[in-house]
Structure formats: C-alpha cells, structure tokens
Tab-separated table of C-alpha atoms and ligand atoms in Angstrom:
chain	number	residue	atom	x	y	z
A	1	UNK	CA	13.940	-34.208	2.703
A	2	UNK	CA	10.163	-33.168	2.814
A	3	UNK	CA	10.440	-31.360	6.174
A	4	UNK	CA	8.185	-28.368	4.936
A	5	UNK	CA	10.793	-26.642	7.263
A	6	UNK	CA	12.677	-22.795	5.423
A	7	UNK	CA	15.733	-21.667	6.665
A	8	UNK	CA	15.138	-17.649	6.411
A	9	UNK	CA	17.740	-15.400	5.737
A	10	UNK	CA	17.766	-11.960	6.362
A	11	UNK	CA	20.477	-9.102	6.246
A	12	UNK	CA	19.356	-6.520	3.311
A	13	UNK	CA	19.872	-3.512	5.520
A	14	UNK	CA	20.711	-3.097	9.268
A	15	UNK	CA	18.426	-6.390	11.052
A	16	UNK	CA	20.621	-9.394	10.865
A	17	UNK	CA	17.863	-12.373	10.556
A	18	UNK	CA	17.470	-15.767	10.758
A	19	UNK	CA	14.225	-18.013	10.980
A	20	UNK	CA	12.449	-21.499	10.765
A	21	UNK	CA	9.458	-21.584	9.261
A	22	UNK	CA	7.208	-24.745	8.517
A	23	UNK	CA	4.840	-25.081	5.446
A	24	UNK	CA	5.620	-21.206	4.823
A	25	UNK	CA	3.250	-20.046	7.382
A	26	UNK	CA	3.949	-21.359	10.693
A	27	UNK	CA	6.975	-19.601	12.440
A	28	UNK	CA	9.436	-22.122	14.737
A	29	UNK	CA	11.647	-19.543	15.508
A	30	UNK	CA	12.442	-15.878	14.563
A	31	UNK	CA	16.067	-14.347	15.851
A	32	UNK	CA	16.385	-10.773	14.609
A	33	UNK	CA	19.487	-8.764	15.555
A	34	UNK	CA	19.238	-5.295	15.472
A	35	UNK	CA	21.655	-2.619	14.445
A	36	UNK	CA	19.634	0.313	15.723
A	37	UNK	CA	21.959	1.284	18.609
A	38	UNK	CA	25.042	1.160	16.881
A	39	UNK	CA	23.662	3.469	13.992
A	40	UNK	CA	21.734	5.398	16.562
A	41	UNK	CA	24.243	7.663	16.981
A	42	UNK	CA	24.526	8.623	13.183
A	43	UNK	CA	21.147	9.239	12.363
A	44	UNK	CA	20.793	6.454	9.978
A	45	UNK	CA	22.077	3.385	8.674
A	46	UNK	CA	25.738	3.663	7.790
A	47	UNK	CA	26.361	0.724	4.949
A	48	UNK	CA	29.910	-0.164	6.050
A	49	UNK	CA	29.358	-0.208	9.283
A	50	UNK	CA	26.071	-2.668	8.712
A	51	UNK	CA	28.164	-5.240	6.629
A	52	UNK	CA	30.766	-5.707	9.150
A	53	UNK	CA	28.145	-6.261	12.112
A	54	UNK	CA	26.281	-8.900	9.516
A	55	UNK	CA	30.108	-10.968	9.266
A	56	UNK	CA	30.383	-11.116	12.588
A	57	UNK	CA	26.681	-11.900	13.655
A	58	UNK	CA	25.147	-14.239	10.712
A	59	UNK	CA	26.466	-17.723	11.737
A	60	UNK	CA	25.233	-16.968	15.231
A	61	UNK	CA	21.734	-15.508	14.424
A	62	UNK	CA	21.492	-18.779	12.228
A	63	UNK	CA	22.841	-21.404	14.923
A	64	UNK	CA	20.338	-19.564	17.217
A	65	UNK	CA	17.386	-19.719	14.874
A	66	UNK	CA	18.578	-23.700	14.800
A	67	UNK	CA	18.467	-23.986	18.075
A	68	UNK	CA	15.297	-22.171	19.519
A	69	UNK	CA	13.295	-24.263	16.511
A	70	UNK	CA	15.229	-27.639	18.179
A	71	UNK	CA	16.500	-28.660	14.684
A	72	UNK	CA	19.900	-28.842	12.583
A	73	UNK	CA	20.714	-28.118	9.381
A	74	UNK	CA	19.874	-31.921	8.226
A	75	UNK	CA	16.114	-30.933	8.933
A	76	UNK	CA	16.129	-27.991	6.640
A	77	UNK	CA	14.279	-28.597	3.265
A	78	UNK	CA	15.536	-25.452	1.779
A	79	UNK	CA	17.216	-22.255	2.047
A	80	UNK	CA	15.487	-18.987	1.506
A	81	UNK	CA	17.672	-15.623	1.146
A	82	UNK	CA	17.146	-12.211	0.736
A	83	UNK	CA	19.108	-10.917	-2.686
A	84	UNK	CA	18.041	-7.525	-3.056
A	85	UNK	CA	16.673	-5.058	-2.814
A	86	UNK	CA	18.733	-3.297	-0.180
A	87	UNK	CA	22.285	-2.342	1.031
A	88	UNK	CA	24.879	-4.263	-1.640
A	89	UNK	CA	27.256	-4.851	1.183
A	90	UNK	CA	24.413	-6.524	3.461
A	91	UNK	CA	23.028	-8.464	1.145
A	92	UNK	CA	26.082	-9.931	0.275
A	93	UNK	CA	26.498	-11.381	3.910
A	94	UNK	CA	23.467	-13.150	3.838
A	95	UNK	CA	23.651	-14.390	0.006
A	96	UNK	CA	27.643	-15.907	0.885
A	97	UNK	CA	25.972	-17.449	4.116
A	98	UNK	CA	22.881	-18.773	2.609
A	99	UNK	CA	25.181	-20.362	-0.164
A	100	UNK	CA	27.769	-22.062	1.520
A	101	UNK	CA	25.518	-24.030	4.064
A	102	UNK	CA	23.416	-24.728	0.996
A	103	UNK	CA	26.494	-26.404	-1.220
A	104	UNK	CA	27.679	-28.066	2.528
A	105	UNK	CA	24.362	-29.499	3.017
A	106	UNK	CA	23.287	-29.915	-1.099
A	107	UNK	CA	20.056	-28.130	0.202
A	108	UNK	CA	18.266	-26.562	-2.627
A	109	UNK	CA	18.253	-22.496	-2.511
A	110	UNK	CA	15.684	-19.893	-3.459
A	111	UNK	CA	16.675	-16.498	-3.583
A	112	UNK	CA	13.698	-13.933	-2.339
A	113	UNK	CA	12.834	-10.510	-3.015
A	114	UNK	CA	12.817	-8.638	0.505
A	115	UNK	CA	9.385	-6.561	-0.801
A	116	UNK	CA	7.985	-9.988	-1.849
A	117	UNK	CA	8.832	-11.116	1.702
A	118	UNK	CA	7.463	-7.898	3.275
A	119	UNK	CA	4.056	-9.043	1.267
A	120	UNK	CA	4.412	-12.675	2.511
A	121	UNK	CA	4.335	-11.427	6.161
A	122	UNK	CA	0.839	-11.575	5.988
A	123	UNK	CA	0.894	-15.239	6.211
A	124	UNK	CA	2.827	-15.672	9.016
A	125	UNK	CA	-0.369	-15.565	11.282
A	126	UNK	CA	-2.779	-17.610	9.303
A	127	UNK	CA	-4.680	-14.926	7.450
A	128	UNK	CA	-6.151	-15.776	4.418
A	129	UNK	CA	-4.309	-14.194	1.175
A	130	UNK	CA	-6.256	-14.255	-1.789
A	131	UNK	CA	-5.919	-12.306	-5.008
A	132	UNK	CA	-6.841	-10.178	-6.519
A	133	UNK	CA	-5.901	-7.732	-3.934
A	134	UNK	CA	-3.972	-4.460	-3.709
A	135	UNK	CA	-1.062	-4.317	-1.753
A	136	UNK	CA	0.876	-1.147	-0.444
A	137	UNK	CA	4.483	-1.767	1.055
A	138	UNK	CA	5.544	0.743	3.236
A	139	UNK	CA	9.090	0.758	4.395
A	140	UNK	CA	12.135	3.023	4.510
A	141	UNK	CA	13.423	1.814	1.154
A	142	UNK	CA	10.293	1.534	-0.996
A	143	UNK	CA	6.472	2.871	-1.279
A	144	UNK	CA	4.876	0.716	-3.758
A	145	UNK	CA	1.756	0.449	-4.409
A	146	UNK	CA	0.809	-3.259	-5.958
A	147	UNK	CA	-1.684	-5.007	-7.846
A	148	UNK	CA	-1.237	-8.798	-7.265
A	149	UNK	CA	-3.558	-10.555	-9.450
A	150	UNK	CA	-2.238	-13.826	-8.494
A	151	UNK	CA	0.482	-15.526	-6.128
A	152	UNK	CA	3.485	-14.596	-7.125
A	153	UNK	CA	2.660	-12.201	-9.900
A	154	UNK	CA	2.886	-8.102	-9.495
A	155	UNK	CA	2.012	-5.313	-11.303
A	156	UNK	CA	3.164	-2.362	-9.650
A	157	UNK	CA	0.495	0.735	-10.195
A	158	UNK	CA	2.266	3.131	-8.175
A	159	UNK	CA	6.000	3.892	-6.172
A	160	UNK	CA	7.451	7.323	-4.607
A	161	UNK	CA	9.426	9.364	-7.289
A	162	UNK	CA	11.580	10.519	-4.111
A	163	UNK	CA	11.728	9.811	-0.685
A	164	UNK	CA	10.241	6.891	0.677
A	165	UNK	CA	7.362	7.242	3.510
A	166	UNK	CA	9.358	5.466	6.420
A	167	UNK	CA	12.342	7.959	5.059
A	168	UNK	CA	10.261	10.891	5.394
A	169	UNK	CA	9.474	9.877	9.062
A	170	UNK	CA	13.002	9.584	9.737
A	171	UNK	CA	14.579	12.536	8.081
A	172	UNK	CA	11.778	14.264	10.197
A	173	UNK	CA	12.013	12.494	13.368
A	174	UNK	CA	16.697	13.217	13.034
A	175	UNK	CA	15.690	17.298	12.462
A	176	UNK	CA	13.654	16.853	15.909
A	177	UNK	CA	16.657	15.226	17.370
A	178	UNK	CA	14.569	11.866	17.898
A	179	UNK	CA	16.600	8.831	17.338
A	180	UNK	CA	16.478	6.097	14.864
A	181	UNK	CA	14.439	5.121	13.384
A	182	UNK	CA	11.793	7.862	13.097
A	183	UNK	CA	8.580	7.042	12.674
A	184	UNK	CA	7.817	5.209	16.302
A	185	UNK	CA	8.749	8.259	17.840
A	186	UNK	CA	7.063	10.754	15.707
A	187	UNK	CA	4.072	7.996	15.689
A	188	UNK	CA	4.395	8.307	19.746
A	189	UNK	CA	4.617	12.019	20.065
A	190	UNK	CA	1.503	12.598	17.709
A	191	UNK	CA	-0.798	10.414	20.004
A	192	UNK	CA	-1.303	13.670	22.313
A	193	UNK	CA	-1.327	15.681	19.136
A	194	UNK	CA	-3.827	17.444	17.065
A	195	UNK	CA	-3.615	16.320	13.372
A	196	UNK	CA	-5.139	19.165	11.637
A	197	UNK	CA	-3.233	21.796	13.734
A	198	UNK	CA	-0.856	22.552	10.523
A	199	UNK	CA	-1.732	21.754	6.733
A	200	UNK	CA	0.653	20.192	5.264
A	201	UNK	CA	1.145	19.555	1.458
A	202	UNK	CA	0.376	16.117	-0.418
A	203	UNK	CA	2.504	15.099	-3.418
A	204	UNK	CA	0.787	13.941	-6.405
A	205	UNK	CA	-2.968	14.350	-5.285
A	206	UNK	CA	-4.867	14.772	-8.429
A	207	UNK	CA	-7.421	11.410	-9.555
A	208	UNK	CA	-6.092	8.514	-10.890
A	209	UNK	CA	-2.147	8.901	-10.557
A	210	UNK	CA	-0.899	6.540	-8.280
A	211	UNK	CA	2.624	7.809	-7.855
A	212	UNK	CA	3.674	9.466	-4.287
A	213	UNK	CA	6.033	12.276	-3.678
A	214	UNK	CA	7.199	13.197	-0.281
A	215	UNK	CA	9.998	15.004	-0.596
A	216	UNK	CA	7.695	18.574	-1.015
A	217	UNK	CA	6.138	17.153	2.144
A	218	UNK	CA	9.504	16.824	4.133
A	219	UNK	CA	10.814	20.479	2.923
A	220	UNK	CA	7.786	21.879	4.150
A	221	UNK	CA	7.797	20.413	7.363
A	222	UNK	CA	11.637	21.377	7.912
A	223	UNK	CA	10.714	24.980	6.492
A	224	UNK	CA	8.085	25.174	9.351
A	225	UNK	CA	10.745	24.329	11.780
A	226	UNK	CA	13.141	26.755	10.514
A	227	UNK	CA	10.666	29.376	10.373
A	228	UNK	CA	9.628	28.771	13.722
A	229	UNK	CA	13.579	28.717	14.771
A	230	UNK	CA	13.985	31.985	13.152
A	231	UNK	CA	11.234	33.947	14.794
A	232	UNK	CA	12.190	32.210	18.199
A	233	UNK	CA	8.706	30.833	18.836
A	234	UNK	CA	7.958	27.503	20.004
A	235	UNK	CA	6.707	24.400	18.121
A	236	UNK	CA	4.145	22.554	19.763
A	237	UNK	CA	5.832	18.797	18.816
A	238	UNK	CA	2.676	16.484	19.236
A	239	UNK	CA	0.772	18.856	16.927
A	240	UNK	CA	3.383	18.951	14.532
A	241	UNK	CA	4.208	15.425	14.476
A	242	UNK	CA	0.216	14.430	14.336
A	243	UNK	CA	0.030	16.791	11.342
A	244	UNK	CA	3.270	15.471	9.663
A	245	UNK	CA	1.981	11.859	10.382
A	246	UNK	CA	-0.958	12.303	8.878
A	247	UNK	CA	0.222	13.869	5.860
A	248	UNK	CA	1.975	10.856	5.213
A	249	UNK	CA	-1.143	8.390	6.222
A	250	UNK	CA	-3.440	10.507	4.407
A	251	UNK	CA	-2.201	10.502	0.788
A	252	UNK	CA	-1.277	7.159	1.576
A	253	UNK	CA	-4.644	5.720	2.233
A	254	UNK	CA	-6.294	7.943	-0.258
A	255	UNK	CA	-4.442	6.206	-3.447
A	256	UNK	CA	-4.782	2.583	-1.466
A	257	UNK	CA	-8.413	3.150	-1.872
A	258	UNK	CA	-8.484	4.467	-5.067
A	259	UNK	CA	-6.592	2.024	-6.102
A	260	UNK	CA	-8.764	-1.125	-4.531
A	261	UNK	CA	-11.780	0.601	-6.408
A	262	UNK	CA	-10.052	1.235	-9.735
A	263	UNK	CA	-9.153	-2.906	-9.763
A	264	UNK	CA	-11.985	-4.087	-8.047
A	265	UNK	CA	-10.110	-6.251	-5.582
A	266	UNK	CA	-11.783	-7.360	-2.200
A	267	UNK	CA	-8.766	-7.620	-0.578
A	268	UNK	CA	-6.258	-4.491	0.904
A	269	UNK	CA	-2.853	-5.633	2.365
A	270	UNK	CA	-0.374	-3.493	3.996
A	271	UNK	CA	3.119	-4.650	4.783
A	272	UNK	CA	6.842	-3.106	5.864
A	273	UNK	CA	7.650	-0.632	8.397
A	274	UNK	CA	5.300	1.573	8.172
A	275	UNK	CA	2.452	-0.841	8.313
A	276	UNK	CA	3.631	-1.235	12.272
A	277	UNK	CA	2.102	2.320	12.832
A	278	UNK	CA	-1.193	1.794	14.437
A	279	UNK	CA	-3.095	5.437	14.082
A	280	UNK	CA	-2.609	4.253	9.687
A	281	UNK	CA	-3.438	0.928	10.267
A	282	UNK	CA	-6.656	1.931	11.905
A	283	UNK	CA	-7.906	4.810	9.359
A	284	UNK	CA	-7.290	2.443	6.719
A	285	UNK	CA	-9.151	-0.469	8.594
A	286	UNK	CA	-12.067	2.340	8.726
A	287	UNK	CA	-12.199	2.962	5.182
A	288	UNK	CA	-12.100	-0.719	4.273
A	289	UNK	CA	-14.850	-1.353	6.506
A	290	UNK	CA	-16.989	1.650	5.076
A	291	UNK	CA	-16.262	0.422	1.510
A	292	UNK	CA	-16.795	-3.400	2.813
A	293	UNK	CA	-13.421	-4.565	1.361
A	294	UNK	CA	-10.793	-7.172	3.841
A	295	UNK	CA	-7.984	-5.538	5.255
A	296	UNK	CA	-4.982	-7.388	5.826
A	297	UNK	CA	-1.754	-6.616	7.919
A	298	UNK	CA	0.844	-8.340	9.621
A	299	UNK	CA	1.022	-8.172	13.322
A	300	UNK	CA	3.782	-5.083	14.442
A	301	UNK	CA	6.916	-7.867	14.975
A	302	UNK	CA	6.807	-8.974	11.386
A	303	UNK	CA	6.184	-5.876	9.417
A	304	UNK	CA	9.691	-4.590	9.935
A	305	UNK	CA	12.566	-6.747	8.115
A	306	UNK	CA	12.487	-10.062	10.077
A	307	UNK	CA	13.496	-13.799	8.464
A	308	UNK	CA	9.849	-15.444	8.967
A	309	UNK	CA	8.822	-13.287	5.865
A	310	UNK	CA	11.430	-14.643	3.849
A	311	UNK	CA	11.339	-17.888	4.604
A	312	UNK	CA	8.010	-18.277	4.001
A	313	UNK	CA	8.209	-15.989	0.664
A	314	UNK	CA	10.781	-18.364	-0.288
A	315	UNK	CA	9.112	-21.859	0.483
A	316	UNK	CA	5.944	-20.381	-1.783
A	317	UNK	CA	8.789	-19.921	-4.360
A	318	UNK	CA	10.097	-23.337	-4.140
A	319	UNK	CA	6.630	-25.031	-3.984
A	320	UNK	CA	6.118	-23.298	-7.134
A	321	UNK	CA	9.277	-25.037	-8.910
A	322	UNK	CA	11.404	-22.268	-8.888
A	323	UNK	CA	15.176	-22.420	-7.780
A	324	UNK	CA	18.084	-20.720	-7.588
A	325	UNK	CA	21.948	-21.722	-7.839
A	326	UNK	CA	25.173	-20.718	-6.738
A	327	UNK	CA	25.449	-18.094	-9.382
A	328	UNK	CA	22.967	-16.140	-6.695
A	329	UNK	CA	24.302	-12.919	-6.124
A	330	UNK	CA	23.020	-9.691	-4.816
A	331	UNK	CA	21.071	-7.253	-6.402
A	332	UNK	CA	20.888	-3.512	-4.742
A	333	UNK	CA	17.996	-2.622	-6.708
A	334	UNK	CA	16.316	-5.518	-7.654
A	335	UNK	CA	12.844	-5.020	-8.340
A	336	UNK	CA	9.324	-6.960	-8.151
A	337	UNK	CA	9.418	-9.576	-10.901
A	338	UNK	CA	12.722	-9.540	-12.047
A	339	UNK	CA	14.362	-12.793	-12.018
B	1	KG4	O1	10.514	-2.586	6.638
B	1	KG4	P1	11.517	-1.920	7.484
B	1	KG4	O2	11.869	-2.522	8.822
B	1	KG4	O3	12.879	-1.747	6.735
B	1	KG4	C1	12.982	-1.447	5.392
B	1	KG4	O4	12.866	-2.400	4.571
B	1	KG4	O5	13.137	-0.227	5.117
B	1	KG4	O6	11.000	-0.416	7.668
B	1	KG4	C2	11.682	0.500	8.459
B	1	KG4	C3	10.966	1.823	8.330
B	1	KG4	C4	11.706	2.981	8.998
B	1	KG4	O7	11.729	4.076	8.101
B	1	KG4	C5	10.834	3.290	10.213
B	1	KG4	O8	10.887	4.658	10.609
B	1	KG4	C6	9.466	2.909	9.714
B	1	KG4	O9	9.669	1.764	8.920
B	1	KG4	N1	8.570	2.583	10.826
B	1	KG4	C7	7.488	3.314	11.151
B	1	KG4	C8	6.935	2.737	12.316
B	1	KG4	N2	7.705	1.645	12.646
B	1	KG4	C9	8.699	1.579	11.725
B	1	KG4	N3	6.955	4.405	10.576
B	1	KG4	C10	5.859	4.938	11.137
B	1	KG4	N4	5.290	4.454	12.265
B	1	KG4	C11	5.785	3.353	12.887
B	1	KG4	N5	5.216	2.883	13.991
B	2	ZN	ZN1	12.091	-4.067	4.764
C-alpha cells in the first residue's frame, strides 16, 4: 500500500515510542512514554528495570500512536525500528514488536540507526536538509561529530574517547543531588549563573583533532566540589553549573566550527539531547551567523529519543530500496554505516 504513512518504533534506552509519520516528514502522531520517574530514584537508567517497563508498555504506546493518527495497521506502508545503538535489553522489545506486526501484516521492515534518527529529526518540521553539512549529535550515549556528504552516507570526523556530553551533565547534575536526567537542571540553575566564575578544563583542545574528552572535565568539576566540601565553604550552584555548562558548550562548538570550515559545508545540524539546551543552541546559532553558514536543529520535543525521528529515518531508508527481514536483531553498539 502506498500510504507514505511509517510506523516508528522506539525503545533503545528508557522512552518507550511509537509514531506515525507521513512522507517521512510530517508527524500524525508522536506517543512517548517516559521512564524518568521510575529511574529517578537511582540516578540513572537501570537496564533491567527499562526492558520490563518496554514489555509491558509497547503494544499500548503503539495502539495509541494508531489511534491519535486515526489509522490501523492496514494503513501502515512500513515499519521503521530502532536496532541499536542502545540498551540490548530495550532494543530487543521494540525489534520483537516491530517484527511480529510486520510478519502479521506482511508489511515490509526497515531497521534504523537511533543516531541516524536523532539526525533525521531535523526534518520533522520542514527544514531544508541538504549536504554537505556537518552534523554533531549530542546525547547521553554518543558525541559524534559527522560529516554527511550525502543522504544517507557518514563519515564520522570526531566522537568522545570517554564520557559522553549529556553523561557528563548527568554524572554532574546526580553529585548535586539533582534528579534525572541532568542537564535540564544544571541548564536551569546556570541561567542566574556566571559562566566564567570557575575555569574549567577542555579535553582535546589543540587545532585540528576532532575527538572530545570529558571525563578530565567531570573529575575536575567533582574535585571542586570536594574541595569545597572539605574546607566547609559554600558553592555558589548557578556559577558552578554556568561554568560546567559551558565547558561542555564551549569545546563543543569550537570543533563544530572547525569542523564546518575544515569541509567547507554551508550547513551545521545539531541533534539528540543535548541539542534541547537553549544557552548551546544559541552560541552556536551566533557563530553560524558570524561565519554566514545555516544552522539547523530540531525543535526541544524531538531532540530527545522520540519515534517521529525514526520513522521518518526509516521511510528515507525504504525510499532508498533498502530493507530489512526477520533476521533483524539488535545491535548494542551498532554504529553509523554499518549494515
Ligand atoms: O537523545 P537523548 O534523549 O537520549 C540518548 O539517546 O541518550 O539524550 C538524553 C541526554 C541526557 O544526558 C540529558 O541530560 C541530555 O540529553 N539533555 C540535556 C538537556 N536536555 C536533555 N543536556 C543539556 N541541556 C538540556 N537542556
Ligand atoms: Zn537518543
């Protein structure tokens, strides 16, 4: 059936996900489920606790994705999935789901990347992707920094040898006994903050390496919190989280532009978590603008882990001839390219 209409499937870590998208760009409906409050209370995503909650919610979060778009399953052209990378356990939910409605239905199924999707978020609101452009995806899994020369092809220049930037902001944000996930709060208390109150370091800084390192950035900032602990004085917390935060945004935006110069793109795109965090979104608009480049984001709802992206990843995918079978399985660390 040429509906144009993606079933999106979602569960790589703790969002349970379903959506209809049409033509890969125009979102029906979007049902995300979150997790946060039941993994509030441990600081973090805990993996067997997130596949159980996936079981029991999938079907639903897919008959309600159904439902708010006013279609069945007969309307669906194809099924897009997330396989990897992520949580093993999650992804499984989602890749069992996404395969049994598509051999009950003999709908064709394309299994999706979750970073690809995070990219393909930027069509969701009818912007205008076109390579060559460079693309950094933030999240609290990955920091990679792309070159996409074309649609559907990526060259990755640059990824975090340790932590990743949205991981940073929550290992942070659980020492300052903020809750999960980190970086809206420590994006929240840094608005009445001053950022240059304390230096802190930047991994990797020297020309032309487009690696990241955070982990010497998240010692330091504990260190400064111990120290502080130890000689019973007080930390001023919107100074220290506007110093932490920008940190973080500043080595971040530094190798995006370096990076757009070094390939000569027009285009920047951000996407994943971290992209929702408006004081980076707006120094990197600024830079853009003063080097006359096109900044791209998606709006805050669909840079964190949603179906739309996938869906819409995945129709692209299928346009593009390419299709998977019930051999799909999930892959933990699956990575940008790999089939
Ligand atoms: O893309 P995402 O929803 O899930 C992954 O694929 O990891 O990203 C979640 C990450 C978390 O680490 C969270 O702290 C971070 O994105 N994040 C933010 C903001 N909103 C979410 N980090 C900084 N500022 C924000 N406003
Ligand atoms: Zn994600």
């Amino acid at each position: 059936m040429k509906s144009g209409l993606t079933l999106g499937i979602e569960t790589s870590c703790d969002e349970t996900a379903a959506a209809i998208v049409k033509d890969g760009t125009e979102v029906i409906s979007n049902v995300v489920l979150s997790q946060i409050d039941i993994h509030q209370k441990y600081g973090g995503v805990v993996p067997e606790i997130a596949s159980r909650h996936h079981i029991e919610a999938i079907f639903p979060v897919i008959n309600e994705a159904l439902d708010k778009a006013n279609v069945s399953l007969e309307d669906i052209e194809v099924i897009a999935v997330a396989y990897g990378p992520g949580l093993v356990g999650s992804l499984l939910v989602g890749v069992a789901a996404a395969k049994s409605l598509a051999f009950a239905t003999q709908k064709p199924i394309v299994g999706v990347n979750h970073i690809e999707g995070h990219i393909y978020a930027n069509f969701l609101d009818g912007q205008s992707v076109t390579p060559p452009l460079v693309c950094l995806t933030v999240s609290g899994g990955h920091t990679d920094l792309l070159l996409i020369p074309r649609l559907g092809e990526y060259e990755i220049i640059g990824r975090t040898r340790d932590d990743a930037a949205g991981e940073a902001f929550d290992k942070v944000a659980r020492v300052l006994g903020l809750p999960y996930p980190g970086g809206p709060q420590i994006e929240k208390l840094a608005l009445e903050g001053n950022k240059g109150a304390i230096h802190f370091p930047r991994g990797l800084q020297e020309h032309g390496n487009f690696d990241f390192s955070f982990s010497g950035l998240k010692t330091a900032a504990l260190n400064y919190l111990n120290q502080a602990k130890q000689k019973d004085e007080m930390v001023d917390l919107p100074d220290f989280a506007a110093s932490f935060q920008w940190a973080i945004i500043d080595i971040l935006t530094e190798k995006l532009m370096a990076a757009a110069e070094k390939y000569g793109v027009n285009q920047v795109v951000l996407s994943g978590g971290v992209a929702a965090n408006s004081t980076f979104r707006n120094y990197v608009q600024k830079c853009v603008d003063e080097r006359g480049l096109e900044l791209l984001y998606p709006p805050v709802h669909f840079c964190t882990d949603n179906a739309a992206m996938i869906a819409s990843a995945g129709y692209f995918r299928y346009n593009a001839g390419y299709r998977s079978d019930y051999s799909l399985n999930a892959v933990a660390n699956l990575r940008l390219g790999d089939k």
